[in-house]
Short mmCIF file of C-alpha atoms in Angstrom, two decimals:
data_model
loop_
_atom_site.label_atom_id
_atom_site.label_comp_id
_atom_site.label_asym_id
_atom_site.label_seq_id
_atom_site.Cartn_x
_atom_site.Cartn_y
_atom_site.Cartn_z
CA ALA A 1 -20.47 43.04 -25.05
CA SER A 2 -19.35 42.05 -28.54
CA GLY A 3 -16.30 40.31 -27.09
CA GLY A 4 -18.53 38.14 -24.92
CA ARG A 5 -20.70 37.19 -27.90
CA MET A 6 -17.64 36.31 -29.98
CA TRP A 7 -16.25 34.15 -27.19
CA ARG A 8 -19.60 32.40 -26.76
CA TRP A 9 -19.71 31.71 -30.49
CA PHE A 10 -16.20 30.26 -30.34
CA LEU A 11 -17.13 27.98 -27.44
CA ASN A 12 -20.24 26.78 -29.28
CA GLU A 13 -18.06 25.72 -32.20
CA LEU A 14 -16.07 23.39 -29.95
CA PRO A 15 -17.17 19.92 -28.86
CA ALA A 16 -19.23 19.91 -25.70
CA THR A 17 -16.57 18.01 -23.78
CA MET A 18 -13.96 20.72 -24.43
CA ARG A 19 -15.99 23.84 -23.69
CA GLU A 20 -15.57 23.98 -19.93
CA SER A 21 -11.83 23.29 -19.91
CA THR A 22 -11.24 25.77 -22.75
CA HIS A 23 -13.19 28.47 -20.93
CA ARG A 24 -11.29 27.90 -17.68
CA ALA A 25 -7.91 27.90 -19.45
CA ALA A 26 -8.70 31.10 -21.35
CA GLY A 27 -9.93 32.79 -18.18
CA ALA A 28 -6.77 31.88 -16.28
CA GLY A 29 -4.53 33.05 -19.12
CA TRP A 30 -6.35 36.36 -19.53
CA TYR A 31 -6.33 37.01 -15.78
CA THR A 32 -2.57 36.46 -15.65
CA PHE A 33 -1.83 38.57 -18.72
CA ALA A 34 -4.03 41.45 -17.59
CA GLY A 35 -2.46 41.39 -14.13
CA TYR A 36 1.03 41.36 -15.56
CA ALA A 37 0.38 44.22 -17.98
CA ARG A 38 -1.37 46.37 -15.38
CA GLY A 39 1.24 45.68 -12.72
CA THR A 40 4.18 46.30 -15.03
CA VAL A 41 2.83 49.69 -16.11
CA LEU A 42 2.28 50.76 -12.50
CA VAL A 43 5.72 49.57 -11.42
CA ALA A 44 7.41 51.26 -14.40
CA LEU A 45 5.59 54.52 -13.74
CA THR A 46 6.56 54.46 -10.06
CA ASP A 47 10.19 53.73 -10.90
CA ALA A 48 10.31 56.56 -13.43
CA ILE A 49 8.86 59.07 -10.95
CA MET A 50 11.28 58.07 -8.20
CA ALA A 51 14.27 58.08 -10.57
CA GLY A 52 13.32 61.49 -12.02
CA ILE A 53 12.96 63.06 -8.57
CA PHE A 54 16.23 61.55 -7.35
CA LEU A 55 18.23 62.64 -10.41
CA GLN A 56 16.76 66.13 -10.19
CA LEU A 57 17.76 66.41 -6.53
CA VAL A 58 21.30 65.24 -7.25
CA GLY A 59 21.55 67.82 -10.04
CA ILE A 60 22.01 65.49 -13.00
CA PRO A 61 21.18 67.04 -16.37
CA LEU A 62 18.69 65.26 -18.62
CA ALA A 63 16.80 63.95 -15.60
CA ALA A 64 13.51 63.73 -17.50
CA PRO A 65 14.90 61.70 -20.43
CA LEU A 66 16.65 59.38 -17.98
CA ALA A 67 13.36 58.90 -16.12
CA VAL A 68 11.70 57.93 -19.40
CA LEU A 69 14.54 55.46 -19.99
CA VAL A 70 13.91 53.93 -16.56
CA PHE A 71 10.21 53.64 -17.44
CA ILE A 72 11.02 51.75 -20.64
CA GLY A 73 13.61 49.56 -18.93
CA ALA A 74 11.06 48.35 -16.39
CA PHE A 75 9.29 46.43 -19.18
CA ILE A 76 12.43 44.31 -19.75
CA PRO A 77 12.89 41.95 -16.79
CA ILE A 78 16.32 41.33 -15.28
CA ILE A 79 18.31 43.48 -17.72
CA GLY A 80 16.16 46.60 -18.18
CA ALA A 81 16.87 48.26 -14.84
CA PRO A 82 20.66 47.64 -14.90
CA LEU A 83 20.91 49.11 -18.38
CA ALA A 84 19.01 52.22 -17.33
CA MET A 85 21.22 52.52 -14.24
CA LEU A 86 24.34 52.23 -16.38
CA VAL A 87 23.23 55.02 -18.69
CA ALA A 88 22.37 57.25 -15.72
CA MET A 89 25.80 56.61 -14.17
CA VAL A 90 27.56 57.50 -17.43
CA VAL A 91 25.66 60.80 -17.62
CA ALA A 92 26.47 61.49 -13.97
CA LEU A 93 30.17 60.78 -14.57
CA ALA A 94 30.26 63.15 -17.52
CA SER A 95 28.46 65.95 -15.68
CA GLY A 96 29.57 65.71 -12.04
CA GLY A 97 32.54 63.39 -11.74
CA PHE A 98 33.29 60.10 -10.10
CA VAL A 99 31.60 60.82 -6.75
CA THR A 100 28.38 61.87 -8.44
CA MET A 101 28.43 58.69 -10.49
CA ILE A 102 28.72 56.57 -7.32
CA VAL A 103 25.83 58.48 -5.70
CA VAL A 104 23.62 57.98 -8.76
CA GLY A 105 24.51 54.28 -8.94
CA VAL A 106 23.63 53.72 -5.28
CA GLY A 107 20.39 55.67 -5.64
CA VAL A 108 19.20 53.86 -8.75
CA ALA A 109 20.16 50.52 -7.19
CA GLY A 110 18.08 51.44 -4.14
CA ILE A 111 15.11 52.18 -6.41
CA GLY A 112 15.57 48.74 -7.94
CA GLN A 113 15.50 47.15 -4.49
CA ILE A 114 12.29 48.98 -3.67
CA GLU A 115 10.80 47.71 -6.90
CA GLY A 116 11.82 44.10 -6.35
CA HIS A 117 10.92 43.76 -2.67
CA ILE A 118 7.96 46.12 -2.27
CA LEU A 119 6.34 47.14 -5.55
CA GLN A 120 6.41 43.79 -7.34
CA PRO A 121 4.83 41.74 -4.51
CA LEU A 122 2.40 44.52 -3.59
CA ILE A 123 1.09 45.36 -7.07
CA MET A 124 1.34 42.05 -8.94
CA GLY A 125 0.79 39.77 -5.98
CA ARG A 126 0.24 36.15 -6.94
CA GLN A 127 -0.91 36.86 -10.49
CA VAL A 128 2.60 36.33 -11.86
CA SER A 129 4.52 33.89 -9.66
CA LEU A 130 7.57 32.63 -11.55
CA HIS A 131 10.89 31.53 -10.16
CA PRO A 132 13.74 33.96 -10.93
CA VAL A 133 15.64 31.18 -12.72
CA VAL A 134 12.65 30.66 -15.03
CA VAL A 135 12.53 34.40 -15.71
CA ILE A 136 16.25 34.53 -16.52
CA ILE A 137 16.05 31.55 -18.89
CA GLY A 138 12.91 32.93 -20.54
CA VAL A 139 14.43 36.36 -21.09
CA ALA A 140 17.63 34.83 -22.47
CA LEU A 141 15.75 32.59 -24.91
CA GLY A 142 13.43 35.42 -25.93
CA THR A 143 16.35 37.77 -26.55
CA TYR A 144 18.15 35.11 -28.59
CA ALA A 145 15.06 34.32 -30.65
CA ALA A 146 13.55 37.76 -31.26
CA GLY A 147 15.86 40.38 -29.78
CA LEU A 148 14.38 43.16 -27.67
CA LEU A 149 10.80 42.22 -28.51
CA GLY A 150 11.45 38.65 -27.41
CA ALA A 151 12.87 39.85 -24.08
CA ILE A 152 9.72 41.93 -23.48
CA VAL A 153 7.15 39.24 -24.32
CA ALA A 154 9.01 36.25 -22.84
CA VAL A 155 7.87 36.65 -19.24
CA PRO A 156 4.16 37.33 -19.92
CA LEU A 157 4.07 34.46 -22.41
CA ILE A 158 5.61 32.04 -19.90
CA SER A 159 3.26 33.33 -17.19
CA VAL A 160 0.18 32.76 -19.35
CA LEU A 161 1.30 29.27 -20.33
CA TRP A 162 2.02 28.35 -16.73
CA SER A 163 -1.35 29.64 -15.52
CA VAL A 164 -3.15 27.64 -18.23
CA TYR A 165 -1.21 24.53 -17.30
CA SER A 166 -1.91 25.02 -13.59
CA GLU A 167 -5.61 25.45 -14.28
CA LEU A 168 -5.93 22.30 -16.38
CA HIS A 169 -3.45 20.08 -14.55
CA THR A 170 -4.80 17.79 -11.85
CA LYS A 171 -2.19 17.07 -9.21
CA ASP A 172 -1.80 13.67 -7.60
CA ALA A 173 -1.46 13.15 -3.87
CA PRO A 174 1.83 14.58 -2.57
CA VAL A 175 4.58 12.36 -1.26
CA THR A 176 4.52 12.25 2.54
CA GLY A 177 6.90 10.80 5.09
CA GLU A 178 10.59 10.13 4.84
CA LEU A 179 11.91 9.16 1.45
CA PRO A 180 13.70 5.81 1.28
CA ALA A 181 17.46 5.83 0.89
CA TYR A 182 18.84 4.76 -2.44
CA SER A 183 20.68 1.44 -2.46
CA PRO A 184 22.13 0.25 -5.78
CA THR A 185 21.51 -3.36 -6.70
CA PRO A 186 24.13 -5.45 -8.53
CA PRO A 187 23.25 -6.35 -12.12
CA VAL A 188 21.84 -9.82 -12.61
CA ARG A 189 22.71 -11.69 -15.76
CA SER A 190 19.84 -13.35 -17.54
CA GLU A 191 19.45 -17.11 -17.84
CA GLY A 192 20.02 -16.94 -21.57
CA ARG A 193 23.43 -15.24 -21.20
CA ARG A 194 24.43 -17.74 -18.53
CA CYS A 195 23.61 -20.59 -20.87
CA GLN A 196 25.63 -18.97 -23.64
CA HIS A 197 28.77 -18.96 -21.47
CA GLN A 198 28.33 -22.25 -19.61
CA SER A 199 26.41 -24.64 -21.86
CA ARG A 200 28.93 -26.05 -24.30
CA LEU A 201 28.13 -29.53 -25.62
CA PRO A 202 30.45 -31.88 -27.52
CA VAL A 203 29.91 -32.27 -31.21
CA PRO A 204 29.30 -35.94 -31.95
CA GLY A 205 31.89 -37.47 -34.24
CA THR A 206 34.38 -34.59 -33.84
CA PRO A 207 36.68 -35.06 -30.85
CA GLY A 208 37.83 -31.90 -29.14
CA ARG A 209 35.15 -29.64 -30.70
CA THR A 210 32.13 -28.29 -28.91
CA TRP A 211 29.14 -26.22 -29.96
CA ARG A 212 27.46 -23.56 -27.82
CA ARG A 213 23.77 -23.65 -27.16
CA SER A 214 22.05 -20.33 -27.95
CA ALA A 215 19.81 -18.38 -25.57
CA MET A 216 16.74 -19.31 -27.60
CA SER A 217 17.54 -22.99 -27.41
CA ALA A 218 18.09 -22.65 -23.66
CA THR A 219 14.71 -21.13 -23.08
CA THR A 220 12.70 -22.72 -25.90
CA PRO A 221 13.47 -26.39 -26.59
CA SER A 222 14.06 -27.12 -30.26
CA PRO A 223 13.68 -30.49 -31.94
CA PHE A 224 17.21 -30.05 -33.28
CA SER A 225 18.79 -29.19 -29.91
CA THR A 226 20.50 -32.60 -29.57
CA VAL A 227 21.07 -33.30 -33.29
CA PRO A 228 24.62 -32.77 -34.61
CA ARG A 229 25.27 -29.82 -36.91
CA THR A 230 25.75 -32.02 -39.97
CA MET A 231 22.38 -33.66 -39.44
CA ARG A 232 20.53 -30.33 -39.00
CA ALA A 233 21.09 -29.25 -42.59
CA THR A 234 19.74 -32.53 -43.92
CA ALA A 235 16.82 -32.50 -41.49
CA ARG A 236 15.62 -29.13 -42.83
CA LEU A 237 15.45 -30.38 -46.46
CA PRO A 238 12.09 -31.69 -47.69
CA MET A 239 11.81 -35.43 -47.96
CA LEU A 240 11.75 -36.64 -51.54
CA ARG A 241 9.99 -39.80 -52.46
#
């Protein structure tokens, strides 16, 4: 109840034109964040239970601590599950040998497949719909910027920002029909550049010398365009009586 009153007070402090859009953006962001947090906890708990049961059946010591490690690794997208699997395989190699390590690796990888193809779509649904490339880039940037904490908060932060943008963004009409083929066009030289290369006029009184008309004189007539160069300097001086 107090949270609703605080949010209403915050909206009343904003201009009237911004209240509706701010409320919709905040609602979309909170819905996405709550869905991500709730879904991640459920997926992590399910992974930990399955991993603990599997390791106990195989006869791996420290099955409970490894299950807790799998639970923690589920909060780190992309890299959390492989790291937990690697630790479990090392423990299996030390306790049961090479064959046991292979069995544990296959089993933990199977749990990861169940998580990615069944649990994630079933529990989270469309609340967090990001492309895997976006997730990888976000986790990499978060890890580089803030280490382990950045890797954990990167995906929910990107999800919230994307949901807010999708709520406020108004899409234009989609492109329909066949797209036209690209055909490059040859470059066309401007009239000014053509005049610079072609318009060379003889300098009066100086045989064999020419002067080139500039682009400005070709486009904008000047009163000195036909006056020789020696006369231009005198024409610009003020007339003295």
